[in-house]
Short mmCIF file of C-alpha atoms in Angstrom, two decimals:
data_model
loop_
_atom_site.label_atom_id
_atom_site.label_comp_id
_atom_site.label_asym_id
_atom_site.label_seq_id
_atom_site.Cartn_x
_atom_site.Cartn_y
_atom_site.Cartn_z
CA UNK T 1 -151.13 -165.39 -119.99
CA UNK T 2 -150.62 -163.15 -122.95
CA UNK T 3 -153.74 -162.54 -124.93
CA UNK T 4 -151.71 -163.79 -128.13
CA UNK T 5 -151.34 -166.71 -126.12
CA UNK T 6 -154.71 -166.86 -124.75
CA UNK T 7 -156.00 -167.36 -128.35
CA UNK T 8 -154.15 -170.39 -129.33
CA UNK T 9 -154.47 -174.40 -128.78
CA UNK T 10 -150.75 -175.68 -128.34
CA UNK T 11 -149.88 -179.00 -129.61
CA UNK T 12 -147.51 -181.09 -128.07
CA UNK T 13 -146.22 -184.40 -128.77
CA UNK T 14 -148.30 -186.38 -126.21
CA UNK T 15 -151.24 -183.82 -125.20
CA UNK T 16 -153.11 -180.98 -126.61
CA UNK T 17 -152.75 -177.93 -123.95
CA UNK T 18 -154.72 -174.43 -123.58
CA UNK T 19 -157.81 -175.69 -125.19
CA UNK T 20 -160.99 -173.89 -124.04
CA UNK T 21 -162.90 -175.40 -121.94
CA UNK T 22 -164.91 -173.01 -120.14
CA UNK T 23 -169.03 -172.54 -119.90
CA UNK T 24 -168.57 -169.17 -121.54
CA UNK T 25 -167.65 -168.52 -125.36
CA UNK T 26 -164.37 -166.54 -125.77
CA UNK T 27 -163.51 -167.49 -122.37
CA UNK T 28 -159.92 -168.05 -120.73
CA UNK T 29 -159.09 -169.56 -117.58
CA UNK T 30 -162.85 -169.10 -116.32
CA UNK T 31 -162.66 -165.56 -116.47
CA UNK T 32 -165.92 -164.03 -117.84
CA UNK T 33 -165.75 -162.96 -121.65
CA UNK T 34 -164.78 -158.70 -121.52
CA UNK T 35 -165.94 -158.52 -125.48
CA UNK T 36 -169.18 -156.82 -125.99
CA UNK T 37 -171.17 -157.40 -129.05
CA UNK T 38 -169.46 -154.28 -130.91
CA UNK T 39 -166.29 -156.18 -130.52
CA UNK T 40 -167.54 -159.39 -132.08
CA UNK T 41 -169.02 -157.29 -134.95
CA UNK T 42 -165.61 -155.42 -135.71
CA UNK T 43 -163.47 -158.80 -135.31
CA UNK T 44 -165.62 -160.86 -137.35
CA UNK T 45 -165.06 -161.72 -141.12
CA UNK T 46 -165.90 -164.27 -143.36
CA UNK T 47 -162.84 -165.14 -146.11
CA UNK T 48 -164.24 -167.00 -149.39
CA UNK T 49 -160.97 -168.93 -150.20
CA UNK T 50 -162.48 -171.45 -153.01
CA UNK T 51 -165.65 -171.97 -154.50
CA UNK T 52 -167.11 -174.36 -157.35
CA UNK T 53 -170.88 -175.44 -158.41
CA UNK T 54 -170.70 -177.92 -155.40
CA UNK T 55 -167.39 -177.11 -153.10
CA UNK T 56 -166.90 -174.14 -151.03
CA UNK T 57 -164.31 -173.15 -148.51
CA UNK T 58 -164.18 -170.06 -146.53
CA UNK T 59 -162.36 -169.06 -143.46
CA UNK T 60 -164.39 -168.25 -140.70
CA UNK T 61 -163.11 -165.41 -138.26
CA UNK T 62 -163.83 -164.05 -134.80
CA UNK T 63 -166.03 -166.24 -133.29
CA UNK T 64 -165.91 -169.13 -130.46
CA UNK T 65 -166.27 -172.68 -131.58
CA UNK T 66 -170.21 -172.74 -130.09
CA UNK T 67 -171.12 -170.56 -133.85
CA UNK T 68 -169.13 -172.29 -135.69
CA UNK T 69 -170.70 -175.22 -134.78
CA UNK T 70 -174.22 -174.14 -135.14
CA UNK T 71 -173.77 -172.77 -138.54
CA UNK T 72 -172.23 -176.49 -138.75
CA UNK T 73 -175.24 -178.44 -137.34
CA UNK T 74 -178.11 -175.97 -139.51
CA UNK T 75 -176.00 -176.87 -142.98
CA UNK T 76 -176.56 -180.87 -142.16
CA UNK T 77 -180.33 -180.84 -140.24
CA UNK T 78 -181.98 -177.57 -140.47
CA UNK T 79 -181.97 -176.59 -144.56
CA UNK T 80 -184.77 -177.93 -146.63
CA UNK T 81 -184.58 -179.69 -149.50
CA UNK T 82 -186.55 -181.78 -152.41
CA UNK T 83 -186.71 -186.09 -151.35
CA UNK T 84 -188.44 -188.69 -152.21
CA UNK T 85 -190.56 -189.68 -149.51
CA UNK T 86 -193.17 -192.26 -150.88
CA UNK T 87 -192.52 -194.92 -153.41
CA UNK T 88 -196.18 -196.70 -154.78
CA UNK T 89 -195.34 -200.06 -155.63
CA UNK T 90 -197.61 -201.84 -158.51
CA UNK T 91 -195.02 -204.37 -159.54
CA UNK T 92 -191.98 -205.84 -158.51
CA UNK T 93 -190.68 -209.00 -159.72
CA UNK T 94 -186.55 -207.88 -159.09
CA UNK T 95 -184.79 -209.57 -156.25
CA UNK T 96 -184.86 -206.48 -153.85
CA UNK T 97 -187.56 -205.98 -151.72
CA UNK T 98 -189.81 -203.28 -151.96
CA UNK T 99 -189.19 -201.74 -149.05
CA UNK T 100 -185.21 -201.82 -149.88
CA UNK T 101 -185.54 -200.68 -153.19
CA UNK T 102 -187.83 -197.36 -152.33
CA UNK T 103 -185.19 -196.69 -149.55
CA UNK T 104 -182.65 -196.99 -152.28
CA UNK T 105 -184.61 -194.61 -154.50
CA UNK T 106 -185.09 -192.21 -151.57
CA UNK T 107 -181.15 -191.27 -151.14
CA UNK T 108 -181.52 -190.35 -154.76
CA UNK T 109 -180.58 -186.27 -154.62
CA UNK T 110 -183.24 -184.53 -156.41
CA UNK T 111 -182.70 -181.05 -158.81
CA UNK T 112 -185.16 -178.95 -157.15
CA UNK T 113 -185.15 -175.63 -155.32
CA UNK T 114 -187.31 -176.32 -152.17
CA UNK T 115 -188.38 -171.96 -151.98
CA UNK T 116 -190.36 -173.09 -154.99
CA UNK T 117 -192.70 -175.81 -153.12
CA UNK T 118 -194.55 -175.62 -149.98
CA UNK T 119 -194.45 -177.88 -146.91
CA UNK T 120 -197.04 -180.71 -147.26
CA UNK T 121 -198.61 -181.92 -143.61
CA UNK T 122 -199.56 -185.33 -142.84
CA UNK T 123 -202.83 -184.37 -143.60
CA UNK T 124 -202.29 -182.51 -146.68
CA UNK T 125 -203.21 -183.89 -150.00
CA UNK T 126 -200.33 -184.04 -152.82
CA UNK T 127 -200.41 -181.09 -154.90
CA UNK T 128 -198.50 -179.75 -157.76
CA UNK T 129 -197.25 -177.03 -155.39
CA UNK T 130 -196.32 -179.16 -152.29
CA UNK T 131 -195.09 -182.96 -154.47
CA UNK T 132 -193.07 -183.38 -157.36
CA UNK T 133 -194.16 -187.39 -159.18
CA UNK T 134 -191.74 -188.98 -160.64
CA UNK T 135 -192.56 -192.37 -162.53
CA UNK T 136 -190.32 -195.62 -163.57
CA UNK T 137 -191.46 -198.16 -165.30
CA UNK T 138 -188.07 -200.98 -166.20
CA UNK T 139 -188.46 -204.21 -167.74
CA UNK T 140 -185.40 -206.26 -168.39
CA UNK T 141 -184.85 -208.33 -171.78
CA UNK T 142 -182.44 -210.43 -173.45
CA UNK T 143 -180.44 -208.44 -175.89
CA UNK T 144 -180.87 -210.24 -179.38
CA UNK T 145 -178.27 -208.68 -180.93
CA UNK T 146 -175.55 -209.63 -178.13
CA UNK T 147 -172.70 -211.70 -179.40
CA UNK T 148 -173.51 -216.11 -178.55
CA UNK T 149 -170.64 -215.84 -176.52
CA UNK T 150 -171.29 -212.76 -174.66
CA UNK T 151 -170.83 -213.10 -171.01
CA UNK T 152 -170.98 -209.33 -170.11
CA UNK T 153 -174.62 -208.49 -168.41
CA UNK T 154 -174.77 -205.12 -169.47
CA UNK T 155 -174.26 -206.39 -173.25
CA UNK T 156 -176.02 -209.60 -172.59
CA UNK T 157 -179.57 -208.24 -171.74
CA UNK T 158 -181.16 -204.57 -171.71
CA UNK T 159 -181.88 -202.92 -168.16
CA UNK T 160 -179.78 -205.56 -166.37
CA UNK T 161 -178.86 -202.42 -164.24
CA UNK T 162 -181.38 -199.55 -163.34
CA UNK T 163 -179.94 -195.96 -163.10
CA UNK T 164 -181.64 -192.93 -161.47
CA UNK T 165 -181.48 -191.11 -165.26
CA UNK T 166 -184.58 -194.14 -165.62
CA UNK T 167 -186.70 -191.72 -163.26
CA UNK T 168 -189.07 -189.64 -165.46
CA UNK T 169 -190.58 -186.64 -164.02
CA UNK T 170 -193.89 -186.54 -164.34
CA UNK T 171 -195.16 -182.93 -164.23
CA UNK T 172 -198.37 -181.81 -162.59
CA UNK T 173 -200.72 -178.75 -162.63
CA UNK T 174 -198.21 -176.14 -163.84
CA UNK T 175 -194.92 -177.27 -162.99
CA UNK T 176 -194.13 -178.01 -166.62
CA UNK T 177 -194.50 -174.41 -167.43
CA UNK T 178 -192.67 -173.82 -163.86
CA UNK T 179 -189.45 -175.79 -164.35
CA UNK T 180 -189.39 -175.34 -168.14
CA UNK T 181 -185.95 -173.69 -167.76
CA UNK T 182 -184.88 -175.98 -165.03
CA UNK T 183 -186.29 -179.54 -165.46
CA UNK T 184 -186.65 -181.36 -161.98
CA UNK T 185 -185.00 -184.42 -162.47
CA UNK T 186 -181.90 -186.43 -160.04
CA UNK T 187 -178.74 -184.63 -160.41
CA UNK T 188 -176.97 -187.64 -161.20
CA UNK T 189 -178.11 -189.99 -163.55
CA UNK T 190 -175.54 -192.58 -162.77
CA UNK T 191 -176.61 -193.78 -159.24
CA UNK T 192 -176.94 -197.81 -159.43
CA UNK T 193 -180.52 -198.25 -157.91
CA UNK T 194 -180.68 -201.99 -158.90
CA UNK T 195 -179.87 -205.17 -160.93
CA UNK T 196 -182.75 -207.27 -162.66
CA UNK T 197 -182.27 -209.93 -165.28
CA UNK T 198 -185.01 -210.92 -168.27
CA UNK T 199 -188.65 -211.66 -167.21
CA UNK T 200 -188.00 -209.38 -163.86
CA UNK T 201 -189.63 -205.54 -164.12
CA UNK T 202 -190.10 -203.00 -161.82
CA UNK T 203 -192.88 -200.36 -161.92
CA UNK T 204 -193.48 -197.55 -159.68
CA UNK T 205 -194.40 -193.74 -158.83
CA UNK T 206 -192.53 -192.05 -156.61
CA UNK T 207 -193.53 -188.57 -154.62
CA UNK T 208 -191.21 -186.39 -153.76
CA UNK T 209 -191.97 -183.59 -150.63
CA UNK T 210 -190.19 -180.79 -149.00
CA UNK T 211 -188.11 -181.87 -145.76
CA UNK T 212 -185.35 -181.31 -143.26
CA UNK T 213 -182.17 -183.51 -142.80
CA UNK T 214 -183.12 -183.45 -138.60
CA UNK T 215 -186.06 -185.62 -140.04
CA UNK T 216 -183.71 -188.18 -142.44
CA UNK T 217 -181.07 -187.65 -143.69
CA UNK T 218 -182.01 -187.69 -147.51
CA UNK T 219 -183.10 -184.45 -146.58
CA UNK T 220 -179.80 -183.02 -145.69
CA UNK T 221 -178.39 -180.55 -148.47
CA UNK T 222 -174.51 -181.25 -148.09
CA UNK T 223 -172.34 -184.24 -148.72
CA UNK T 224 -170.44 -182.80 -145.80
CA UNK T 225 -170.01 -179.77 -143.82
CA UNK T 226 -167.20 -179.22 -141.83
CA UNK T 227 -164.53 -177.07 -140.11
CA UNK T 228 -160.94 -177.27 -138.60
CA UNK T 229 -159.14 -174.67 -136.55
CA UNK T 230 -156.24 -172.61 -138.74
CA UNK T 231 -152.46 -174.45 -137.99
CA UNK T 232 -149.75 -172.15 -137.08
CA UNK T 233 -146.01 -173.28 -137.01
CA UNK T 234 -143.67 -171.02 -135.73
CA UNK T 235 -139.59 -171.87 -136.07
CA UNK T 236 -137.89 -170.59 -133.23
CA UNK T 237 -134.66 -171.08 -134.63
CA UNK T 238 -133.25 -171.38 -137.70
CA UNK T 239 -133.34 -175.29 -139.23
CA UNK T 240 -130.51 -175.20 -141.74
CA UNK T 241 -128.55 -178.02 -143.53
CA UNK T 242 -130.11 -181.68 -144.29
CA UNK T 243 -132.08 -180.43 -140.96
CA UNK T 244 -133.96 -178.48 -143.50
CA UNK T 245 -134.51 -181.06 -145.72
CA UNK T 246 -136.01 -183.20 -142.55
CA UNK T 247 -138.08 -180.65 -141.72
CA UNK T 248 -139.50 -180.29 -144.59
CA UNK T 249 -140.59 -183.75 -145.38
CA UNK T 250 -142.35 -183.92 -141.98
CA UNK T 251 -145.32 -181.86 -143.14
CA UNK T 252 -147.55 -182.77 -146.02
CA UNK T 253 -146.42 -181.14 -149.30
CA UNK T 254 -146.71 -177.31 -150.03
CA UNK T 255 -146.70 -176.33 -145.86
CA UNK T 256 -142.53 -175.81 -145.86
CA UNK T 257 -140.25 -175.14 -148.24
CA UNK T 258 -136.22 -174.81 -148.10
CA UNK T 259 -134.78 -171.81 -149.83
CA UNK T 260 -131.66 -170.64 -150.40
CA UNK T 261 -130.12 -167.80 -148.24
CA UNK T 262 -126.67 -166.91 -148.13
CA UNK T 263 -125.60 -170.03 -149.52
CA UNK T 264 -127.30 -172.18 -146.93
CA UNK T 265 -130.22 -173.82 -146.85
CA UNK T 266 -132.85 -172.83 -144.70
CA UNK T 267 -136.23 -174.24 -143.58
CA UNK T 268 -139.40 -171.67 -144.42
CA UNK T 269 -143.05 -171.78 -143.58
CA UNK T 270 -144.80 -171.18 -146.97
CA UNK T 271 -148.43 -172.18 -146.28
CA UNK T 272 -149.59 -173.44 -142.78
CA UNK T 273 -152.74 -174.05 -143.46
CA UNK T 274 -152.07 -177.11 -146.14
CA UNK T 275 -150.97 -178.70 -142.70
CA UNK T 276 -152.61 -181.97 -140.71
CA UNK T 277 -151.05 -181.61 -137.49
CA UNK T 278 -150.04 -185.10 -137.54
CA UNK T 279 -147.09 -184.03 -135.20
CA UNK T 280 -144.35 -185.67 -136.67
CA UNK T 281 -142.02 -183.23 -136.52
CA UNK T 282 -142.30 -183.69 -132.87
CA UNK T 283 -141.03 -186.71 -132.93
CA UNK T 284 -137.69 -185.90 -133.89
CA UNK T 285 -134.85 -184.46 -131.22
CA UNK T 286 -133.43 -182.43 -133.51
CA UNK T 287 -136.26 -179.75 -133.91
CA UNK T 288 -136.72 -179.92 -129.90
CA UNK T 289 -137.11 -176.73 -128.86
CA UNK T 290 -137.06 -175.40 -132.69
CA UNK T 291 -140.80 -175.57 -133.64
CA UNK T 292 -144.08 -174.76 -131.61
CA UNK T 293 -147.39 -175.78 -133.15
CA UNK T 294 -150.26 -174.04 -132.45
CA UNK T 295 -154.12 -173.44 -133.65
CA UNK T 296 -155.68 -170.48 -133.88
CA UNK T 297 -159.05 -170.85 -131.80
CA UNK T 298 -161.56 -168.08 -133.44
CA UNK T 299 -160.60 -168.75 -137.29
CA UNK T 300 -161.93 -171.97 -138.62
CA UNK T 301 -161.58 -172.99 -141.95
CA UNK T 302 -164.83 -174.49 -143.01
CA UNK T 303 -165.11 -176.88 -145.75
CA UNK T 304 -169.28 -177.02 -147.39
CA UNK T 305 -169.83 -179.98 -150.03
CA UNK T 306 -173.48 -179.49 -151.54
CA UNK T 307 -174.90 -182.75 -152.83
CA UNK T 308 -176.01 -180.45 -156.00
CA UNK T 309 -179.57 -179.58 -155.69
CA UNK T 310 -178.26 -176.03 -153.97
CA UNK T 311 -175.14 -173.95 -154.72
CA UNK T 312 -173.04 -174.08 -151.43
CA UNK T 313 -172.65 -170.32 -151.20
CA UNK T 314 -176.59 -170.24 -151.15
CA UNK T 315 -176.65 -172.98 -148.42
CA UNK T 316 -174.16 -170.99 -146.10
CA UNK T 317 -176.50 -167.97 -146.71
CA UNK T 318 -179.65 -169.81 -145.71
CA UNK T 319 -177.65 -171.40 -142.96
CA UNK T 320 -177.31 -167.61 -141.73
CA UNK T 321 -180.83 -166.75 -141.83
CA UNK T 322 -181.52 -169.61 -139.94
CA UNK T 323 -179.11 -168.78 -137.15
CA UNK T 324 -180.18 -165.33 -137.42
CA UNK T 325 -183.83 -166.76 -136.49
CA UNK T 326 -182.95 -168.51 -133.85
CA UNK T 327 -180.97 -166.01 -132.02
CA UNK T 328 -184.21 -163.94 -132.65
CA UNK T 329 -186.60 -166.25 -130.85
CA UNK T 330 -184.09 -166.78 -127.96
CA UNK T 331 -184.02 -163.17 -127.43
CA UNK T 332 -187.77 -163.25 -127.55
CA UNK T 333 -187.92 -165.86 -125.52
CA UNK T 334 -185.12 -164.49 -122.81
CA UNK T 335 -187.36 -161.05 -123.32
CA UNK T 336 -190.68 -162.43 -121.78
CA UNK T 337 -189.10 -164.79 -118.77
CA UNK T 338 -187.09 -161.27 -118.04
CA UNK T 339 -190.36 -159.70 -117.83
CA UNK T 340 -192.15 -162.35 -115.69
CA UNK T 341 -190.18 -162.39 -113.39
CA UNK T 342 -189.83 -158.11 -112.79
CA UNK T 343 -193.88 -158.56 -112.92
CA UNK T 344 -194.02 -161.24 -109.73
CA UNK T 345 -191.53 -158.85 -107.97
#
């Protein structure tokens, strides 16, 4: 098999074939891998394609599916963050529970660079440079100024709904002299944490600590992190005509186009990787033997939603150090069993 070949998953219309499936990464046909680690370092690249305060894409290039995935696995579980982890009830009269409302309050993304705290042990006793407090203290009334006819809660009472933007940070030691640039405070202040109606009040302090999303997932910096392998489509032969038009309307919008050449219309691939391999241009018998699909294995497009507390191009970079520490302590580790066993020889 050519090594064009070798390097792409080929979709058909019932099965997926050529997929890897070896115990070795960049492996074909159980052959052992021939790249050495110069290769991997002079194929691999990293492509930003879009980035915003929360969303980042980038193309990932060069590597088997096993880093990929790693990188994948230490964006959700293995990068701290800032989350409330204890919730000290002293009154609450509202109809959710207290143990359902501080699990409610603990999803609650926090604004707060973890590098700036330290980790707090079971042991430990809060401190200003291990726990950020938060306080809230809600009472809900009857709105005297509402119309007699009113029926609208929100207008009808005051704090019939409790928002995070009700949590007030309460700073300690020298955090307000810390953060005074960069309040700590949620990053949303429209998240619903509950209803209450008049005589009902809820009044609490809430610790937040430094965690990992392996531990809970309120810990977990991203919304989502995820990749896909890059679509190919390759026409093997001209689709002219309404076949064009056919063609085109079998891929999601912006993939193929139909230009103009010579007078006839003519099917073009403009931007494969808008595609969802949803394969139904398979389906039809007039592009048999007219289209291949195809994925390239080693380039995945990865897709990195923070939940705000971290930019995501700081979250892939800490994701890198990670994996960069790990590798270290397997070769370590690898290192000293090599060495045991040469010594009982």
């Amino acid at each position: 098999m050519a090594l064009e070949d070798r390097n792409r998953v080929v979709i058909l219309e019932d099965r997926v074939e050529n997929f890897s499936g070896a115990e070795f990464p960049l492996s074909f046909d159980a052959e052992l891998p021939s790249r050495s680690l110069e290769d991997l370092k002079n194929t691999l690249d990293i492509k930003i394609v879009h980035i915003t305060p929360t969303e980042m894409e980038f193309d990932l290039i060069g590597v088997d599916a096993s880093i990929a995935n790693a990188l994948r696995r230490i964006l959700l579980a293995e990068i701290p963050t800032m989350a409330i982890e204890t919730v000290y009830m002293i009154n609450n009269t509202g109809i959710v529970q207290d143990e359902v409302l501080a699990h409610r309050l603990g999803l609650v993304p926090i604004m707060a660079d973890p590098q700036d705290f330290n980790w707090k042990q079971p042991e430990d006793p809060p401190t200003d440079q291990n726990t950020i407090v938060f306080k809230m203290t809600v009472e809900c009334l009857h709105n005297r100024s509402a119309a007699t006819d009113e029926t609208d809660p929100n207008k009808l009472y005051i704090n019939s709904s409790v928002f995070s933007s009700q949590l007030v940070w309460d700073p300690k030691g020298d955090q307000a002299t810390r953060f005074a640039d960069r309040p700590i405070k949620p990053i949303h202040d429209d998240i619903l944490i509950t209803k209450l109606r008049p005589g009902q009040l809820i009044d609490c302090e809430i610790h937040c600590q430094k965690g990992v999303g392996k531990d809970h997932a309120k810990f977990s910096p991203v919304a989502t992190a995820s990749y896909r392998l890059l679509p190919e489509i390759q026409i093997l032969e001209d689709i002219t005509g309404d076949d064009a038009e056919l063609f085109r309307k079998c891929f999601p919008p912006g993939v193929v186009e139909v230009v103009n050449e010579g007078g006839v219309k003519k099917a073009k691939v403009v931007n494969a990787r808008k595609d969802t391999v949803s394969r139904e241009v398979l389906r039809h018998k007039e592009f048999e033997g007219k289209v291949r699909l195809t994925r390239v294995r080693d380039h995945f497009i990865f897709n990195v939603e923070s939940t705000g507390a971290i930019p995501p191009e700081t979250l892939v970079s800490r994701a890198l150090d990670v994996l960069m520490e790990k590798c270290d302590i397997s070769k370590a580790a690898l290192a000293k069993a090599i060495k045991g066993d040469m010594s009982d020889e």
